[in-house]
Structures are given as structure tokens and as C-alpha cells.
Coordinates of C-alpha atoms in Angstrom, one line a residue:
M227 CA 93.8 98.3 -36.5
L228 CA 90.6 99.0 -38.5
D229 CA 92.2 98.7 -41.7
T230 CA 94.6 95.6 -40.6
L231 CA 91.7 93.6 -39.7
T232 CA 89.5 94.6 -42.9
S233 CA 92.6 93.5 -45.2
N234 CA 93.2 90.2 -43.2
W235 CA 89.2 89.4 -43.0
N236 CA 89.2 86.5 -45.6
Q237 CA 92.6 85.1 -43.9
I238 CA 90.7 85.3 -40.7
L239 CA 88.1 83.1 -42.0
E240 CA 90.4 80.6 -43.7
F241 CA 91.8 80.2 -40.4
L242 CA 88.6 79.1 -38.9
K243 CA 87.9 76.6 -41.7
T244 CA 91.6 74.9 -41.3
E245 CA 92.4 75.3 -38.0
Y246 CA 88.8 74.8 -36.0
D247 CA 87.2 73.0 -38.5
I248 CA 84.5 74.9 -39.0
Q249 CA 82.5 73.5 -42.3
E250 CA 82.7 75.8 -45.1
I251 CA 79.0 75.9 -45.6
A252 CA 78.8 77.4 -42.2
I253 CA 81.5 79.8 -43.0
N254 CA 79.6 81.0 -46.4
T255 CA 76.2 81.0 -44.1
W256 CA 76.7 83.0 -41.2
L257 CA 80.4 84.3 -41.2
S258 CA 81.6 85.8 -44.7
P259 CA 78.4 87.8 -44.7
L260 CA 80.0 89.8 -41.3
S261 CA 82.2 92.9 -42.3
V262 CA 84.5 94.7 -40.1
Y263 CA 82.5 97.9 -38.4
S264 CA 84.6 99.6 -36.1
V265 CA 87.4 99.2 -33.6
D266 CA 87.5 101.2 -30.2
G267 CA 90.4 100.0 -28.2
N268 CA 89.9 96.5 -27.3
N269 CA 86.4 96.7 -28.6
L270 CA 85.6 95.2 -32.1
T271 CA 82.4 95.3 -34.0
L272 CA 81.5 93.2 -36.9
A273 CA 78.3 93.7 -38.4
Y274 CA 75.8 92.3 -41.1
D275 CA 74.1 94.4 -43.8
D276 CA 70.8 93.0 -43.1
D277 CA 68.8 93.4 -39.7
N278 CA 68.5 89.5 -39.2
S279 CA 68.0 88.9 -35.2
M280 CA 67.5 85.1 -35.6
K281 CA 71.4 85.1 -37.6
I282 CA 72.7 87.6 -35.1
K283 CA 71.9 85.7 -32.0
Y284 CA 72.9 82.2 -33.4
V285 CA 76.2 83.9 -34.4
N286 CA 76.9 85.4 -31.0
D287 CA 75.8 81.9 -29.2
K288 CA 77.7 79.7 -31.4
Y289 CA 81.0 81.3 -33.0
K290 CA 81.7 84.2 -31.1
D291 CA 84.4 82.7 -29.4
F292 CA 86.2 81.1 -32.3
L293 CA 86.2 84.3 -34.0
K294 CA 87.6 86.0 -30.8
M295 CA 90.5 83.3 -31.3
A296 CA 91.3 83.3 -34.7
I297 CA 91.3 87.2 -34.8
N298 CA 93.7 86.9 -32.0
D299 CA 96.0 84.3 -33.7
V300 CA 95.8 86.1 -37.1
V301 CA 96.6 89.9 -36.2
G302 CA 97.9 89.2 -32.5
K303 CA 95.4 91.1 -30.8
E304 CA 92.6 89.8 -28.5
F305 CA 89.3 91.7 -28.8
N306 CA 86.1 92.2 -27.0
I307 CA 83.6 91.3 -29.8
S308 CA 80.2 92.6 -30.7
I309 CA 78.2 91.2 -33.6
C310 CA 75.0 93.2 -34.7
S311 CA 73.5 94.8 -37.8
K312 CA 74.7 97.9 -39.2
S313 CA 71.2 99.6 -38.8
S314 CA 70.9 98.8 -35.1
L315 CA 74.5 98.4 -33.2
K316 CA 72.7 98.1 -29.7
E317 CA 72.7 94.4 -29.2
D318 CA 75.0 93.1 -27.0
I319 CA 74.1 89.2 -26.7
S320 CA 75.6 87.1 -24.3
N321 CA 78.2 84.5 -25.4
L322 CA 77.7 81.0 -25.2
S323 CA 80.8 78.8 -25.3
S324 CA 80.2 75.9 -27.8
D325 CA 82.0 73.0 -29.0
M326 CA 81.7 71.4 -32.4
N327 CA 82.4 67.8 -32.9
N328 CA 83.7 67.5 -36.4
S329 CA 84.3 64.3 -38.2
S330 CA 84.5 63.9 -41.9
L331 CA 83.9 60.1 -41.8
V332 CA 80.2 59.0 -42.8
N333 CA 78.9 55.7 -41.0
E334 CA 77.5 53.7 -43.7
Q335 CA 75.4 51.9 -41.5
K336 CA 73.9 55.1 -39.8
L337 CA 73.2 56.2 -43.3
S338 CA 71.7 52.9 -44.1
Y339 CA 69.5 52.9 -40.8
S340 CA 68.5 56.6 -41.0
N341 CA 67.2 56.4 -44.5
I342 CA 69.4 59.5 -45.6
N343 CA 70.3 60.1 -49.1
Q344 CA 74.0 60.8 -49.2
K345 CA 73.5 62.9 -52.8
Y346 CA 71.7 65.8 -50.5
T347 CA 73.9 67.7 -48.9
F348 CA 74.2 71.7 -48.1
D349 CA 77.2 72.2 -50.5
S350 CA 74.7 70.8 -53.0
F351 CA 71.8 72.7 -52.2
I352 CA 71.8 76.4 -54.2
V353 CA 70.9 79.0 -51.8
G354 CA 68.7 82.0 -53.7
P355 CA 66.1 84.6 -52.2
N356 CA 63.5 81.8 -52.3
N357 CA 65.2 79.5 -50.2
N358 CA 67.9 81.2 -47.8
I359 CA 65.8 81.6 -44.5
A360 CA 64.9 77.9 -45.0
Q361 CA 68.6 76.9 -45.7
A362 CA 69.7 79.1 -42.7
A363 CA 67.7 77.4 -40.6
S364 CA 68.3 74.1 -41.8
L365 CA 71.9 74.3 -41.2
A366 CA 71.5 76.2 -37.5
V367 CA 69.5 72.8 -36.8
A368 CA 72.0 70.3 -38.4
E369 CA 74.9 72.3 -36.1
S370 CA 72.9 72.2 -32.8
P371 CA 70.3 69.5 -33.0
G372 CA 67.6 69.8 -30.4
E373 CA 69.0 73.2 -28.8
I374 CA 67.7 75.6 -31.4
Y375 CA 64.4 75.9 -33.7
N376 CA 62.5 72.6 -32.3
P377 CA 60.5 71.5 -34.0
L378 CA 61.8 73.0 -37.4
F379 CA 58.8 73.0 -39.9
I380 CA 59.4 73.7 -43.6
Y381 CA 56.7 74.3 -46.3
G382 CA 56.3 74.5 -49.8
G383 CA 55.3 73.3 -53.4
A384 CA 56.4 69.7 -54.7
G385 CA 60.1 70.1 -55.8
L386 CA 61.5 73.2 -54.6
G387 CA 64.0 71.5 -52.3
K388 CA 62.1 70.4 -48.6
T389 CA 63.4 67.1 -48.8
H390 CA 67.0 68.0 -49.8
L391 CA 67.2 69.9 -46.6
M392 CA 65.8 67.4 -44.7
H393 CA 68.5 64.9 -46.1
A394 CA 71.0 67.3 -45.7
I395 CA 70.5 68.0 -42.1
G396 CA 70.7 64.5 -41.7
N397 CA 74.1 63.6 -43.5
Y398 CA 75.5 66.8 -41.7
I399 CA 74.6 65.4 -38.5
I400 CA 75.9 61.7 -39.4
N401 CA 79.3 63.2 -40.5
N402 CA 79.8 66.0 -37.6
N403 CA 78.1 64.3 -34.9
P404 CA 78.0 60.5 -35.2
N405 CA 77.1 59.8 -31.4
K406 CA 73.4 61.1 -32.6
K407 CA 70.6 58.7 -34.0
V408 CA 69.2 60.0 -36.8
L409 CA 66.2 59.0 -38.7
Y410 CA 64.3 60.1 -42.1
A411 CA 60.8 59.0 -43.0
S412 CA 58.1 60.4 -45.1
S413 CA 54.5 60.4 -43.2
E414 CA 53.0 57.8 -45.7
E415 CA 55.9 55.3 -44.6
F416 CA 55.3 56.1 -40.6
T417 CA 51.7 55.5 -41.6
N418 CA 52.1 52.2 -43.5
E419 CA 54.2 50.8 -40.7
L420 CA 51.7 51.5 -38.5
V421 CA 48.7 50.0 -40.4
S422 CA 50.6 46.9 -40.9
I423 CA 51.2 46.5 -37.4
I424 CA 47.8 46.9 -36.7
R425 CA 46.0 44.9 -39.4
N426 CA 48.7 41.7 -38.7
D427 CA 49.7 41.9 -35.3
N428 CA 46.6 43.6 -33.6
Q429 CA 47.3 41.4 -30.3
N430 CA 51.0 41.6 -30.3
Q431 CA 52.1 44.5 -28.3
S432 CA 55.7 43.9 -29.2
A433 CA 55.1 44.9 -32.6
I434 CA 53.8 48.0 -31.1
N435 CA 56.6 48.6 -28.7
D436 CA 59.1 48.0 -31.5
F437 CA 57.8 50.5 -33.9
R438 CA 57.5 53.0 -30.6
E439 CA 61.0 52.2 -29.9
K440 CA 62.3 53.1 -33.7
Y441 CA 60.4 56.1 -33.7
R442 CA 61.0 57.4 -30.1
S443 CA 64.7 56.4 -29.6
V444 CA 66.4 58.7 -32.0
D445 CA 68.0 62.1 -31.1
V446 CA 66.6 63.4 -34.6
L447 CA 63.6 62.5 -36.5
L448 CA 62.9 64.1 -39.9
I449 CA 59.3 63.4 -41.3
D450 CA 58.7 64.3 -44.8
D451 CA 55.1 65.4 -46.2
I452 CA 53.3 65.2 -42.9
Q453 CA 50.3 66.6 -44.7
F454 CA 49.4 62.8 -45.7
I455 CA 48.3 62.2 -41.9
I456 CA 45.5 64.7 -42.4
G457 CA 42.4 62.4 -41.9
K458 CA 44.2 59.1 -40.2
E459 CA 43.0 59.6 -36.5
R460 CA 45.3 56.6 -35.4
T461 CA 48.5 57.7 -36.9
Q462 CA 47.6 61.4 -36.1
E463 CA 47.6 60.1 -32.5
E464 CA 50.7 57.8 -32.5
F465 CA 52.6 61.0 -33.9
F466 CA 51.2 63.4 -31.5
H467 CA 52.9 60.6 -28.8
T468 CA 55.7 60.1 -30.8
F469 CA 56.3 63.8 -31.1
N470 CA 56.0 64.5 -27.3
T471 CA 58.1 62.3 -26.4
L472 CA 60.9 63.3 -28.7
F473 CA 60.1 67.0 -27.7
L474 CA 60.1 66.4 -24.0
A475 CA 63.7 64.8 -24.3
K476 CA 64.9 68.0 -26.3
K477 CA 65.4 65.6 -29.2
Q478 CA 65.1 67.3 -32.8
I479 CA 62.1 67.3 -34.7
V480 CA 61.9 68.4 -38.5
I481 CA 58.7 68.2 -40.4
S482 CA 57.9 69.2 -44.1
S483 CA 54.6 70.1 -45.4
D484 CA 53.4 71.5 -48.8
K485 CA 51.3 74.2 -46.4
P486 CA 52.1 75.6 -43.0
P487 CA 50.6 74.3 -39.9
K488 CA 48.0 77.2 -39.8
D489 CA 46.8 76.1 -43.3
M490 CA 45.9 72.4 -42.7
E491 CA 42.3 72.9 -41.8
L492 CA 41.8 69.0 -41.1
L493 CA 44.7 68.5 -38.7
E494 CA 43.9 67.9 -35.3
E495 CA 44.5 71.2 -33.3
R496 CA 47.0 69.7 -30.7
L497 CA 49.4 68.5 -33.4
S498 CA 49.0 71.8 -35.4
S499 CA 50.0 74.1 -32.1
R500 CA 52.8 71.9 -31.2
F501 CA 53.8 72.1 -35.1
S502 CA 54.1 76.0 -34.7
N503 CA 55.4 75.8 -31.3
G504 CA 59.0 76.0 -33.1
L505 CA 60.2 77.9 -36.3
T506 CA 58.1 77.5 -39.7
V507 CA 59.8 78.9 -42.6
D508 CA 59.1 78.4 -46.3
I509 CA 60.6 77.8 -49.6
Q510 CA 59.2 79.8 -52.6
K511 CA 59.5 79.1 -56.5
P512 CA 63.0 79.8 -57.4
E513 CA 63.5 82.9 -59.5
Y514 CA 65.9 83.1 -62.7
E515 CA 69.3 83.5 -61.3
T516 CA 69.1 81.0 -58.8
R517 CA 67.2 78.2 -61.7
L518 CA 70.3 79.0 -63.7
A519 CA 72.7 78.1 -60.9
I520 CA 70.7 75.3 -59.8
L521 CA 71.3 73.9 -63.5
T522 CA 74.9 74.8 -63.9
K523 CA 75.6 73.3 -60.7
K524 CA 74.0 70.1 -62.0
A525 CA 75.9 70.2 -65.4
E526 CA 79.2 70.8 -63.2
I527 CA 78.5 67.7 -60.7
E528 CA 77.8 65.2 -63.7
H529 CA 80.2 67.0 -66.0
L530 CA 78.3 67.6 -68.7
N531 CA 79.1 70.1 -71.3
I532 CA 75.8 72.0 -72.0
P533 CA 75.7 75.3 -74.2
K534 CA 74.8 78.4 -72.6
E535 CA 71.5 79.3 -74.7
V536 CA 70.4 75.6 -73.9
F537 CA 71.0 76.9 -70.2
N538 CA 69.0 79.8 -71.0
Y539 CA 66.1 78.1 -73.0
V540 CA 65.3 75.9 -69.9
V541 CA 65.7 78.5 -67.2
E542 CA 63.2 80.9 -69.0
N543 CA 60.7 78.4 -69.8
I544 CA 60.6 75.7 -66.9
T545 CA 59.6 77.9 -63.8
S546 CA 57.5 75.3 -61.8
N547 CA 60.1 73.7 -59.4
V548 CA 63.2 72.5 -59.0
R549 CA 62.6 68.9 -59.7
D550 CA 61.0 69.7 -63.2
L551 CA 63.9 72.1 -64.3
E552 CA 66.5 69.2 -63.3
G553 CA 64.3 66.8 -64.9
A554 CA 64.1 68.9 -68.2
L555 CA 68.1 68.8 -68.4
T556 CA 68.0 64.8 -67.6
K557 CA 65.8 64.4 -70.5
I558 CA 68.1 66.6 -72.8
V559 CA 71.2 64.6 -71.8
A560 CA 69.3 61.2 -72.1
F561 CA 67.9 61.7 -75.7
S562 CA 71.4 63.0 -76.7
K563 CA 73.2 60.1 -75.5
L564 CA 70.4 57.6 -77.1
S565 CA 70.1 59.4 -80.4
N566 CA 73.9 60.0 -80.5
Q567 CA 73.6 63.8 -81.5
N568 CA 75.1 66.9 -79.9
I569 CA 73.3 69.2 -77.6
T570 CA 72.0 72.3 -79.4
L571 CA 69.3 74.7 -78.9
E572 CA 67.3 73.1 -81.7
F573 CA 68.0 69.9 -80.3
S574 CA 66.5 70.8 -77.0
E575 CA 63.4 72.7 -78.1
N576 CA 62.6 69.6 -79.7
V577 CA 63.4 67.2 -77.0
L578 CA 61.4 69.5 -74.4
S579 CA 58.4 70.3 -77.2
D580 CA 56.0 68.2 -75.1
V581 CA 56.9 70.1 -72.0
I582 CA 57.4 74.0 -73.2
N583 CA 55.1 75.2 -75.8
P584 CA 57.0 78.1 -77.4
T585 CA 53.6 79.4 -78.6
Q586 CA 52.2 79.8 -75.0
K587 CA 50.6 82.9 -74.4
T588 CA 50.9 85.0 -71.2
I589 CA 48.4 84.5 -68.5
T590 CA 45.9 87.8 -68.6
I591 CA 42.3 88.2 -67.5
D592 CA 41.1 88.1 -71.2
L593 CA 42.4 84.5 -71.4
I594 CA 40.9 83.2 -68.3
I595 CA 37.5 84.5 -69.3
N596 CA 37.5 83.0 -72.4
T597 CA 38.7 79.3 -71.2
V598 CA 36.2 79.3 -68.1
A599 CA 33.8 80.5 -70.8
E600 CA 34.5 77.7 -73.1
H601 CA 34.3 75.4 -70.1
F602 CA 30.8 76.1 -68.8
S603 CA 29.9 76.4 -72.3
I604 CA 28.8 80.1 -72.2
K605 CA 29.7 83.3 -73.8
K606 CA 32.2 85.4 -73.0
E607 CA 29.8 88.5 -73.1
D608 CA 27.6 86.7 -70.2
I609 CA 30.6 86.5 -68.0
V610 CA 31.2 90.5 -68.3
S611 CA 27.5 91.2 -68.2
K612 CA 25.2 92.2 -65.4
K613 CA 23.4 88.6 -65.3
K614 CA 23.0 87.4 -62.1
N615 CA 21.8 83.6 -62.8
A616 CA 23.7 80.8 -61.1
D617 CA 25.0 79.5 -64.0
I618 CA 26.5 82.8 -64.8
A619 CA 27.5 84.3 -61.5
Y620 CA 29.7 81.2 -60.5
P621 CA 31.9 81.0 -63.6
R622 CA 32.4 84.8 -62.9
Q623 CA 33.5 84.1 -59.4
I624 CA 35.7 81.4 -60.5
V625 CA 37.3 84.0 -63.2
M626 CA 37.7 86.3 -60.2
Y627 CA 39.3 84.0 -58.2
L628 CA 41.9 82.7 -60.9
S629 CA 42.6 86.2 -62.1
R630 CA 43.8 87.2 -58.5
I631 CA 46.0 84.0 -58.3
L632 CA 47.2 83.3 -62.1
T633 CA 47.7 87.2 -62.7
D634 CA 49.9 90.0 -60.9
E635 CA 46.5 92.2 -61.7
T636 CA 45.1 94.5 -59.3
Y637 CA 41.5 94.3 -58.2
S638 CA 40.8 96.9 -59.5
N639 CA 42.0 96.0 -62.9
I640 CA 40.1 92.8 -62.4
A641 CA 36.9 94.9 -61.5
K642 CA 37.6 97.0 -65.1
A643 CA 37.7 93.6 -67.1
L644 CA 34.7 92.2 -65.9
N645 CA 32.7 95.4 -66.0
R646 CA 32.4 96.0 -62.0
K647 CA 32.4 99.3 -60.7
D648 CA 33.4 98.3 -57.2
H649 CA 36.8 96.1 -56.7
S650 CA 35.0 94.6 -53.2
T651 CA 32.9 92.8 -55.6
I652 CA 36.0 90.9 -57.1
I653 CA 37.2 90.3 -53.5
H654 CA 34.1 88.9 -52.1
G655 CA 33.8 86.8 -55.3
A656 CA 37.4 85.4 -55.0
D657 CA 37.3 84.5 -51.3
K658 CA 34.0 82.6 -51.9
I659 CA 35.8 80.6 -54.4
D660 CA 38.5 80.4 -51.9
L661 CA 36.6 78.8 -49.3
D662 CA 34.6 76.6 -51.7
I663 CA 37.9 74.9 -52.4
K664 CA 38.8 74.1 -48.9
N665 CA 35.4 72.6 -48.1
N666 CA 34.5 70.7 -51.4
P667 CA 36.8 68.8 -53.2
Q668 CA 34.7 69.0 -56.3
T669 CA 35.3 72.7 -56.5
K670 CA 38.9 71.8 -56.4
D671 CA 39.0 69.1 -59.2
L672 CA 36.9 72.1 -60.9
I673 CA 39.6 74.6 -60.7
D674 CA 42.7 72.5 -61.2
I675 CA 40.7 71.4 -64.2
I676 CA 40.2 74.7 -65.5
T677 CA 43.7 75.9 -64.4
K678 CA 45.4 73.0 -66.6
K679 CA 43.4 74.5 -69.4
I680 CA 45.1 77.9 -68.8
N681 CA 48.3 77.1 -68.4
P682 CA 49.2 73.4 -69.4
N683 CA 52.7 73.6 -67.9

């Protein structure tokens, strides 16, 4: 029976998709990674290679009954199913019956009201090691809004896919659970609406009530770039009560930011605490394979014929984020159409010459020392000297900080480059600048300027 189950596993997954209307993205995320591990009489063990308790619990709760029925239909035998990891075969999580309400019809009016961009779906989101946890958590929320990971807090740098995931959640819910009321807004939109009401209708309570009704009557609230409410006391107050109203009603809240709640120093403690109560996941910069998959997918969707060497050139040189990566490809295609020229490697290099510097040097400690010395109009020898006067010590600490964040060098190597015996001096200096950045906007601006000089891209 073990061989029968193993050989029919793909057929079982296909059966789940066609007979029980389980979405392909859900199959690929949750069920395809499972493998048949063992059979003992009527007891079947399915296992993941990785030990991910979040995934195991979710699949037990959501898909165990569907698996049981599909396996019975395909191989003609009913099993008691256990789902676990190969490294730990002791979990026996209680199975909860679930009902999925699937519908392929998209309600255009719902999409318009919800501010959801139909372009951004889970199917068009490229999953890689940099974002797989965020994608899995977002899909879980989309499948069971208000039941799991509430709030879901997604953070990461600009252009890495946070907004894409938020719209994907909205699209999935509107398509598969049309009775749910979904609303997407940036924190800036939330703030501007509130400010407009206060400025123009301060005595009109009905305008405030309408605003609150809009944001507090939904089943799913998606708020993008929450960091922009920092320092806006009235906005934070209003959002705090909106959050509480939805949370107590077990409505789903999804929030995105450029940093985790604990690092948002000026955010009110009561908001930071509530944001941290759910699940916090991050999105990192995509590695080479994911960047290549993103461009390939974009070219496929837009029916673009791009030479392989052009893909490789863009992927190797644009590493900052997904937005810049796709923007580079869009620019190449646009210039090709405008100039009526074929897309070649040479053509692409010329088009992106203002974005990609082919002679750009690898960032090294020595490059950082030279750039900082030039910025402060001092000599490189001063920075690596034993001088302790402030006009030398401060630039030296900046070198320590930038060497830590812009290179992969160890503290010991940084200390050696700066003629310091003890690497604890490097840690202290870097931490001092880090603290200054958090407390002093001028220091942050200074570091940004020097960083741009070191790495214009």
C-alpha cells in the first residue's frame, strides 16, 4: 500500500484540485511538499522535509479531512492520517472540520470599493527563500480570515513585495469568499481622510461617523505602510480604536511597514503591543534565482521575447528590490519600441547605463575609509591613526558603522583595517552611530549621503 500511495500521490493532489475546488496555489504551498512517509494498517503518516510547526498545524486544521476523502476516492481505502515533519514524528494535532467557499467569479464592484488591484495575486507572486514565510502566512490569512495570524504584520524594504501580498490576500478573499467585505488603504490615505474631515467638518459628527463606519464595518482591513502614522497623534488615536473594534469582532487585520513593530521607536506603545500580538513576518531582498524567476514570469505574462543574456545582465546588476528589477526590464522594452531596435545585451547595457555602472567597485572597508575621508576633507591616514580628537574620531566611527552594514567583514577584520587591537572598539563605535541615527535625523541624512557616495545604485 505504501508504493500505491506514493505512485498515486500526484493523482491525489490533482483530485483535491478538481473535485474539492482547492486552489492550485494552496496545493503548491501546503500539500505538494508533503510525501507519503509510512503506512501501518489503517494509519497513514504524511511528512514534510522541514520542521515547520506553523505549516503542520495549519494543514492539520484546514486540509486533513480533504486529504482523507481524496485518498479514499483514489486508492479505495480510508486511513487515519497523521501529518508531521520527518525529524519529529510525534505530533498528533486535533483535526478541525473546515469548509471552503470557492467561487471563481470576481465581483468588480467589490474590487472597486476595496481598492484591490486585480493584477496582484498569489499566482503572480514569485516565491523564494527571501519571502516564502510571508507568502505562506498571507495565504493562510486569505484562506481563513480572522481565524489565524491576526493581525498579520508584514515588514521589509521598499519594492520587495509587501503591497503585492496585501492585494493578493484581498483578491483571494473576494474571489473565494464573496460575502466578506474587504478594504485596502495606505496609512497615508487613512490619515488624509481623517485630516480632511477634521479640517472641513470639525463640527459635523456625521462625517466622523461615516469615516469610522467605512473602516470599522469591514471583515478584512489591509493597511499599507503603517510607519507613516508615526508622530501623528490624532491618526494613531483613531487607528487604535479602529484596530480594537475589528480585532474584538474577530475581523482580519493585515498591516505592512518598513520595519517590525519593536523597531518603530516613536509609535505609541499600545499600538506597537497590538501589532506584535499576531504574527510578524519579513521579506528580504531576493537572491539570484528568485530575481531571475521574477523577470522570467514578467516576460511570460507580457509576452516579451528577451534574450537569456539580457535576463542575466539585469539580474546580476539589479539586486536592490523587485520594483527596480522589473522597472529595468520595462525600461529596456520601452526604449526598444521607441527606437525600433532589437533587444540585445549591448542595447540593454546602453539603456541601463544610468542605472548600472559596469565599473562599480565592490564595497570594501578601504573604499568606505576613502569615501568618508573625502566627505569630511580629512586624510585616510588620519582615520586609521591613533588620533582621538572629535573631528577624526567621529568620521572613524562612521567608517566602523558603514563597514558593519555595507560589507560582510568580521569585526576583527574591520578592527585590523583601522589599526585597532580590540574588535570591541568597533562594536562600540558602530553602536554609537546606530543610536545617533535613531535619535537624530541629521545623522541619518549624513549617513544616507555618504552611503550614496559609496554605492550610487
